[in-house]
XYZ file of C-alpha atoms in Angstrom:
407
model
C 135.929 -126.369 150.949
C 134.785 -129.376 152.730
C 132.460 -129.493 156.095
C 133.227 -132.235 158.509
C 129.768 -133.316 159.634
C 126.416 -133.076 157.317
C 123.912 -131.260 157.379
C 120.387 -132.746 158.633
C 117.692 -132.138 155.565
C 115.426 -130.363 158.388
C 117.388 -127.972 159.514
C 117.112 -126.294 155.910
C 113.457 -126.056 156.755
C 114.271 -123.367 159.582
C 116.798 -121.236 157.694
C 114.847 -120.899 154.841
C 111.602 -119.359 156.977
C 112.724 -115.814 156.493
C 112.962 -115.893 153.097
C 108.617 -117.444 153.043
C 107.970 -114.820 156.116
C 108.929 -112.116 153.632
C 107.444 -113.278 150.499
C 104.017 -114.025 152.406
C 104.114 -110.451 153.820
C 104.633 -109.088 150.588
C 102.527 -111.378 148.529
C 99.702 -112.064 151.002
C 99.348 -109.200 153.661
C 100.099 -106.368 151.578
C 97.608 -107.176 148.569
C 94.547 -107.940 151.581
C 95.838 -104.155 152.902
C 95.990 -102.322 149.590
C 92.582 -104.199 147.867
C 90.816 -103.710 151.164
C 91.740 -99.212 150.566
C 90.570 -99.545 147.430
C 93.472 -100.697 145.221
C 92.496 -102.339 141.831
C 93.477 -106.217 141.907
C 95.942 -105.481 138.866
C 97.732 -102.640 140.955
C 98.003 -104.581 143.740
C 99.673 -108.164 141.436
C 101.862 -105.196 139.541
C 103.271 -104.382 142.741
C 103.948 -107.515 144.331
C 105.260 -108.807 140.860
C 107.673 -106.223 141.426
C 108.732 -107.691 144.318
C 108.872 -110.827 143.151
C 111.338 -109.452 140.375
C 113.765 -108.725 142.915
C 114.656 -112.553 143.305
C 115.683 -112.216 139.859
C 119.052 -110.834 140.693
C 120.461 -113.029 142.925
C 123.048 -114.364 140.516
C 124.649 -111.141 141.126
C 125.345 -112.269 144.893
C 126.577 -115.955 143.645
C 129.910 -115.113 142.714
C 130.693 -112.447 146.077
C 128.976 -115.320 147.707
C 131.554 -118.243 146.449
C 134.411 -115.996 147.137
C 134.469 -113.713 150.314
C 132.787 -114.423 153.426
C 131.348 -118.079 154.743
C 127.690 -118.875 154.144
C 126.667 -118.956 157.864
C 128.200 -115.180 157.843
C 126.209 -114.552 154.821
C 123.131 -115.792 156.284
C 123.459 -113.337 159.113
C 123.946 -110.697 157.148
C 120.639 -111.296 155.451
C 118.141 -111.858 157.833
C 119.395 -108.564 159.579
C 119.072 -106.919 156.497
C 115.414 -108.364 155.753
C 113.841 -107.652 158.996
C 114.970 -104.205 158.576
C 113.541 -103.720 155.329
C 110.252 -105.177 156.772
C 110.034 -103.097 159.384
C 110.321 -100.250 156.685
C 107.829 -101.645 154.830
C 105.110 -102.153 157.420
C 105.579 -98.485 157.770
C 104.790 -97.945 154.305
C 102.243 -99.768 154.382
C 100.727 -98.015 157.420
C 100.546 -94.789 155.279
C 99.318 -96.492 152.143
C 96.169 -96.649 154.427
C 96.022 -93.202 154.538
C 97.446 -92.058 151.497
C 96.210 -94.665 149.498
C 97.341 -94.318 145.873
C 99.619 -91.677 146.345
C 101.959 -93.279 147.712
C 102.268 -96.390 145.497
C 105.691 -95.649 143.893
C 107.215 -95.631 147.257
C 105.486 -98.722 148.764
C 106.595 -100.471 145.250
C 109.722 -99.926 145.751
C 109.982 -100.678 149.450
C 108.774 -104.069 148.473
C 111.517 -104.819 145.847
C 113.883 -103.684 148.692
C 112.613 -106.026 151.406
C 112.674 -109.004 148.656
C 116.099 -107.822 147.789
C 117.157 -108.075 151.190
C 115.632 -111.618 151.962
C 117.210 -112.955 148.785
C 120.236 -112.709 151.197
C 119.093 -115.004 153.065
C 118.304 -117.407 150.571
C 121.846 -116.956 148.718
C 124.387 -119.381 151.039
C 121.359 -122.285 151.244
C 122.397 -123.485 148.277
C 125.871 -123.619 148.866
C 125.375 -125.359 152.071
C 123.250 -127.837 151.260
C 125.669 -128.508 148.018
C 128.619 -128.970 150.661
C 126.834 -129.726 154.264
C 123.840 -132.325 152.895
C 124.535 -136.235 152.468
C 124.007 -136.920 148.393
C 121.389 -139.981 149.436
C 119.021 -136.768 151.451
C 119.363 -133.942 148.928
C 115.338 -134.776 147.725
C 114.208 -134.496 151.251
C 116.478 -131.490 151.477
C 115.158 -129.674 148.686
C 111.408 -130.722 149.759
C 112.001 -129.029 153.322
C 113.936 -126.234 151.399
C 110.816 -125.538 149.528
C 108.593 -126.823 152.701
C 110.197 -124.096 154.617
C 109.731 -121.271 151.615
C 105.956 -121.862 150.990
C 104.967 -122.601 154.485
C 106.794 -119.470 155.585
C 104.610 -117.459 153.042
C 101.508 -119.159 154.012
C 102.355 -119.160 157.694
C 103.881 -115.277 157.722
C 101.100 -114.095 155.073
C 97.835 -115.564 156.764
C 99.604 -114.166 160.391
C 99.841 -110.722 159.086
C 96.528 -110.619 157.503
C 94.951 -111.951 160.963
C 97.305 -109.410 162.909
C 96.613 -106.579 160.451
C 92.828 -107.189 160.790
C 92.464 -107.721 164.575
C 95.098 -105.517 165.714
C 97.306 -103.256 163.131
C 99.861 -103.569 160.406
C 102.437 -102.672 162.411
C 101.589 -105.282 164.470
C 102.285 -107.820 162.106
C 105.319 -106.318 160.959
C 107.290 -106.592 164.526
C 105.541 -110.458 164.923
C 107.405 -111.462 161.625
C 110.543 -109.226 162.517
C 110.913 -111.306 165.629
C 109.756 -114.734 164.004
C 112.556 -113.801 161.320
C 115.355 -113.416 163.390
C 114.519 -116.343 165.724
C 115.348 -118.767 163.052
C 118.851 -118.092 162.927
C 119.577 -119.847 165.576
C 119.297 -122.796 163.169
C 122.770 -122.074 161.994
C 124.083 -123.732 164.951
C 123.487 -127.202 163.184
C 124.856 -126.511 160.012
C 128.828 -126.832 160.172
C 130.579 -123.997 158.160
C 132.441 -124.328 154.990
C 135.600 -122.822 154.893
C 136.190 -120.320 151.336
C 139.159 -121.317 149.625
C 142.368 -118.803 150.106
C 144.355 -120.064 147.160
C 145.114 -118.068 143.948
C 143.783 -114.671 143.492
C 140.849 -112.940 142.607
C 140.999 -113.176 139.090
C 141.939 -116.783 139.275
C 138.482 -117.635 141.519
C 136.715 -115.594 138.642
C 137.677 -117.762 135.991
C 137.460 -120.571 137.742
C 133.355 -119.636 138.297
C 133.692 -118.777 134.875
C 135.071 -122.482 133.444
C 132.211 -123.903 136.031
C 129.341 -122.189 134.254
C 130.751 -123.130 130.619
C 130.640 -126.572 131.559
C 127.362 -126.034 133.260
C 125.558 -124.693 130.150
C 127.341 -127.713 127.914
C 125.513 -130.251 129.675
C 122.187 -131.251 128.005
C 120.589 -131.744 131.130
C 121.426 -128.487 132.391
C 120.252 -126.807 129.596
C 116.832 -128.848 129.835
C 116.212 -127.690 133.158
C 116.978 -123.438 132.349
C 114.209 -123.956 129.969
C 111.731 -125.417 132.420
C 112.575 -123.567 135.385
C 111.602 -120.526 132.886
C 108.454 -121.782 132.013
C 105.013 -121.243 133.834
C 104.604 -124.741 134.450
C 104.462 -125.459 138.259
C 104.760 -121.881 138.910
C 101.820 -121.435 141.407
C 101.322 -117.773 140.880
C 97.683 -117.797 141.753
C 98.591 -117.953 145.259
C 99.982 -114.423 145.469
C 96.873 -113.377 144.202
C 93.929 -115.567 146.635
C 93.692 -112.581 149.169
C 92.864 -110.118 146.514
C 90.435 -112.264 145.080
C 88.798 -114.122 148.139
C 85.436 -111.739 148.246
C 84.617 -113.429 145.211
C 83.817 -116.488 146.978
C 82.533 -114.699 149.676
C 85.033 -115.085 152.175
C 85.391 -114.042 155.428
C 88.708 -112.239 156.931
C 88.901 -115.157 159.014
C 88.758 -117.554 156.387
C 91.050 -115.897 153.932
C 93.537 -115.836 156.906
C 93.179 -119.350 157.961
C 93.338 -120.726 154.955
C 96.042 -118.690 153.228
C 97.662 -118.434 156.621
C 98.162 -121.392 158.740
C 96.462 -124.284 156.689
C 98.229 -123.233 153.318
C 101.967 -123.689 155.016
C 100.760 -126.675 156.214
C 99.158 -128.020 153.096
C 102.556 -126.201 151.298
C 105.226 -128.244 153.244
C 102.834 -131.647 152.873
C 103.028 -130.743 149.534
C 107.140 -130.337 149.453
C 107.956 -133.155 151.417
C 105.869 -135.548 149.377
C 107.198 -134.116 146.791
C 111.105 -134.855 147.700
C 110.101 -138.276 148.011
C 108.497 -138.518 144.872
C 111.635 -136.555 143.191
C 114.016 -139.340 144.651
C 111.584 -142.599 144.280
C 109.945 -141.483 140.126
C 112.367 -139.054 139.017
C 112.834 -135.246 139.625
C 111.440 -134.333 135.545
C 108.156 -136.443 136.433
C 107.695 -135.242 139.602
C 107.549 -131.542 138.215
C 105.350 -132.167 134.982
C 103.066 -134.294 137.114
C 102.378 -131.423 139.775
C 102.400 -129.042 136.611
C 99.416 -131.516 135.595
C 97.408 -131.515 138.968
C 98.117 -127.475 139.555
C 96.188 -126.582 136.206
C 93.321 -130.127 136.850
C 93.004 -127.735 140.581
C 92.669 -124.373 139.073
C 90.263 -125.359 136.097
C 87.570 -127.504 139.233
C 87.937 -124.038 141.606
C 86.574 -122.363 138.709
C 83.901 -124.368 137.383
C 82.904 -125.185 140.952
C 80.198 -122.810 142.678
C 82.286 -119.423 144.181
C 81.244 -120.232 147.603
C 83.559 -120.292 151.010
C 84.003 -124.205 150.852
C 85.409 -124.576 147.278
C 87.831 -121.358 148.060
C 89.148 -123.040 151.245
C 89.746 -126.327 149.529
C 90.560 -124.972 146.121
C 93.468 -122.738 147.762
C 94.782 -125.782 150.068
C 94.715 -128.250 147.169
C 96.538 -125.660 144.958
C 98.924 -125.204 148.152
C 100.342 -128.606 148.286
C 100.423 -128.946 144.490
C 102.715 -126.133 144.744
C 104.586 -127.550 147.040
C 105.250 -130.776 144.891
C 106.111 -128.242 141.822
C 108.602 -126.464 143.747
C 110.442 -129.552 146.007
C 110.781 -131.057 142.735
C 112.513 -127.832 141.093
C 114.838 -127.719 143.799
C 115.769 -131.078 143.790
C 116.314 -130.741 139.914
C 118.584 -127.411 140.213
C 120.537 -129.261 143.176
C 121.422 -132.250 140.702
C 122.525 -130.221 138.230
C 125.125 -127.446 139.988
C 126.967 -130.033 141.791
C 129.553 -128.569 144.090
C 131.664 -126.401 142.199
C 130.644 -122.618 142.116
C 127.283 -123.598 144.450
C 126.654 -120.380 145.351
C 126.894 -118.644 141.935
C 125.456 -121.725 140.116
C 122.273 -122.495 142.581
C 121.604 -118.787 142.468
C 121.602 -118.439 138.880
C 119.344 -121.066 138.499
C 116.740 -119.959 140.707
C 116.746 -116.309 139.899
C 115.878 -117.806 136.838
C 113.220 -119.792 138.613
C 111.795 -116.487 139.786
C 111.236 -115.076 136.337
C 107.608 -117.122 135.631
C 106.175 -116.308 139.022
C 106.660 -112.668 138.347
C 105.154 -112.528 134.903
C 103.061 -115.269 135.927
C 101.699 -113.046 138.820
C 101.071 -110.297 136.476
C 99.249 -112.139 133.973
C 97.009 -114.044 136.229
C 96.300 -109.954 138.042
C 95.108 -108.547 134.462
C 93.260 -112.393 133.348
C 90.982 -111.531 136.501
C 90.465 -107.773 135.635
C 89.921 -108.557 131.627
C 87.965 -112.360 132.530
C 86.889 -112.075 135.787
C 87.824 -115.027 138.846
C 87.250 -117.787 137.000
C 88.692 -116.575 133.626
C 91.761 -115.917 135.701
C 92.172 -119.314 136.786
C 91.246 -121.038 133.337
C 93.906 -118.768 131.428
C 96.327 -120.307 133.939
C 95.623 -123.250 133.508
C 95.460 -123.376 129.800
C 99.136 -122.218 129.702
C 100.433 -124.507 132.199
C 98.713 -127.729 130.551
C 100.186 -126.237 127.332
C 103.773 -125.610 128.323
C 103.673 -129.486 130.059
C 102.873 -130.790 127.144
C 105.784 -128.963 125.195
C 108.011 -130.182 127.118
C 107.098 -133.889 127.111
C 107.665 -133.889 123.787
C 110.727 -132.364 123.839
C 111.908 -134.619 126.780
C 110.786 -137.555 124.785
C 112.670 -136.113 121.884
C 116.016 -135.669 124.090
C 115.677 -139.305 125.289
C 115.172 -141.093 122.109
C 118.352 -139.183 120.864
C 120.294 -140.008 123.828
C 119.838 -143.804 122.809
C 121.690 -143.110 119.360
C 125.013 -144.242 118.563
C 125.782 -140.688 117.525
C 124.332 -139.517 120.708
């Protein structure tokens, strides 16, 4: 399963824009909608934590992935699906408006659905830039990987907040619909890679089967399950900066702005400096320094005044801190799966990514119910500090017995 020509580290940026359009429409758009009806803050984080959860699951695609159809095919097959589901959802949404909390079992579940289907998208990336991406460029590919995830939620969220409030909902549903499908066309400069024909089913199994045992033998692989898991560098505060943006008094406008078009561009600042870093320091410092600088951001925003200034440059700061964290998870998950199994490997990892933005979410939604905006903020930034230094230790504990004899 080889490609014959590689894979430039940009053009990742482009396929992966769905997969931010849908989480910003989700985690931006929708909370602004529902908060704006009336919607508690911790209703509105429960259901886009839900959504979030969806992501999850993806390492039940990996192995259907690795085995039947090619990724490009894949990749079709979910941004079909995920403009679909959006489309359902912006009708949803519509009637949340009118039926406000009625209706929030169905709109939760819509949600999940439209993340389900835009995981889809995200499943062959992995496998293509495994097989398709020069080893030398894989930091700058996971930076524009994660350049093209968060700038596509801050890009797609503050857009459908700015639709939604100058024109309608379903406005900003069929904008991102089109915007979605548009970057396919980025799939024409990726070459393919070809799924292996020999042996049978149950031969491929065990074969994804051996390549996970030997994944979750290596030391290094089991270092970074544990810190993709953790809160550190999770950013889960940005899901929540709509919801919370009257607190600062903050216009529509400026919530859209800077959640919109000035957080993706802070974002993929954030990710591409953050590839570099990944490649030039090291992928483990990298994360626990942006871990460092996310909580050092969060704990100023809330001593600061709560005025319009400090929210736009809290939020943009926080942005491209983000967009360190998560260039330098990617390029730390695309180290470790290598090439064999990509599919099932990369999205096993990162559904496990997804678990500490969920509960993160959650926990920052009911920290700003129970402490208020600022309490919110300091709770998260308590735990990630904590968690970073946890896992210094441990990291200095792992090297000093990797320089045994025994070792």
């Amino acid at each position: 399963m080889s490609a014959s020509r590689s894979t430039s580290p940009l053009a990742i940026f482009f396929l992966v824009l769905p997969y931010g359009i849908s989480a910003g429409f989700a985690a931006v758009t929708l909370p602004f909608v529902l908060t704006k009806v009336g919607f508690p803050v911790a209703v509105s984080a429960s259901i886009v934590a839900v959504g979030i959860s969806s992501n999850v699951w993806l390492f039940l695609w990996g192995p259907v992935a690795d085995l039947t159809l090619t990724p490009r095919r894949w990749y079709l097959i979910g941004d079909v699906a995920a403009l679909t589901v959006v489309a359902a959802l912006t009708v949803v949404a519509a009637l949340t408006v009118v039926a406000a909390l009625t209706v929030v079992a169905a709109l939760t579940a819509v949600v999940f659905l439209s993340q389900v289907a835009t995981s889809l998208v995200a499943l062959p990336l992995g496998r293509i830039m495994a097989y398709t991406v020069a080893d030398p460029e894989k930091g700058r590919a996971a930076g524009w990987y994660q350049a093209g995830n968060l700038g596509g939620t801050g890009v797609g969220g503050g857009a459908g907040v700015w639709l939604t409030s100058h024109y309608s909902i379903a406005m900003a549903g069929a904008v991102l619909a089109a915007t979605m499908l548009m970057c396919a066309l980025g799939l024409f400069f990726v070459p393919d890679v070809r799924v292996a024909r020999e042996g049978t089913v149950g031969q491929k199994l065990r074969q994804i089967g051996a390549e996970l045992r030997d994944l979750l033998r290596s030391p290094i692989a089991l270092l970074a399950i544990v810190l993709v898991c953790s809160p550190v560098g999770a950013g889960a505060a940005s899901n929540l900066w709509s919801a919370v943006a009257p607190q600062w008094h903050a216009s529509p406008d400026r919530v859209a702005l800077v959640t919109g078009a000035l957080s993706g561009v802070a974002s993929v600042i954030g990710c591409v400096l953050g590839g570099w870093v990944a490649d030039r320091v090291g992928r483990w410092w990298s994360y626990f320094g942006a871990g460092v600088l996310m909580a050092v951001v969060a704990t100023w925003m809330a001593l600061a005044p709560h005025t319009m200034a400090i929210y736009s440059a809290g939020v943009l700061f926080y942005a491209a801190v983000t967009g360190t964290a998560y260039a330098a998870y990617s390029a730390v998950l695309l180290y470790v799966i290598g090439r064999g199994a990509a599919s099932t490997k990369y999205a096993t990892l990162s559904s496990l990514g997804n678990l500490p933005v969920a509960y993160m979410t959650a926990f920052d939604g009911r920290a700003h119910d129970r402490l208020g905006a600022a309490g919110m903020l300091y709770a998260e930034s308590v735990v990630g500090a904590g968690f970073t230094v946890l896992f210094l230790v441990a990291l200095g504990r792992i090297k000093a017995r990797a320089r045994t004899p025994q070792a």
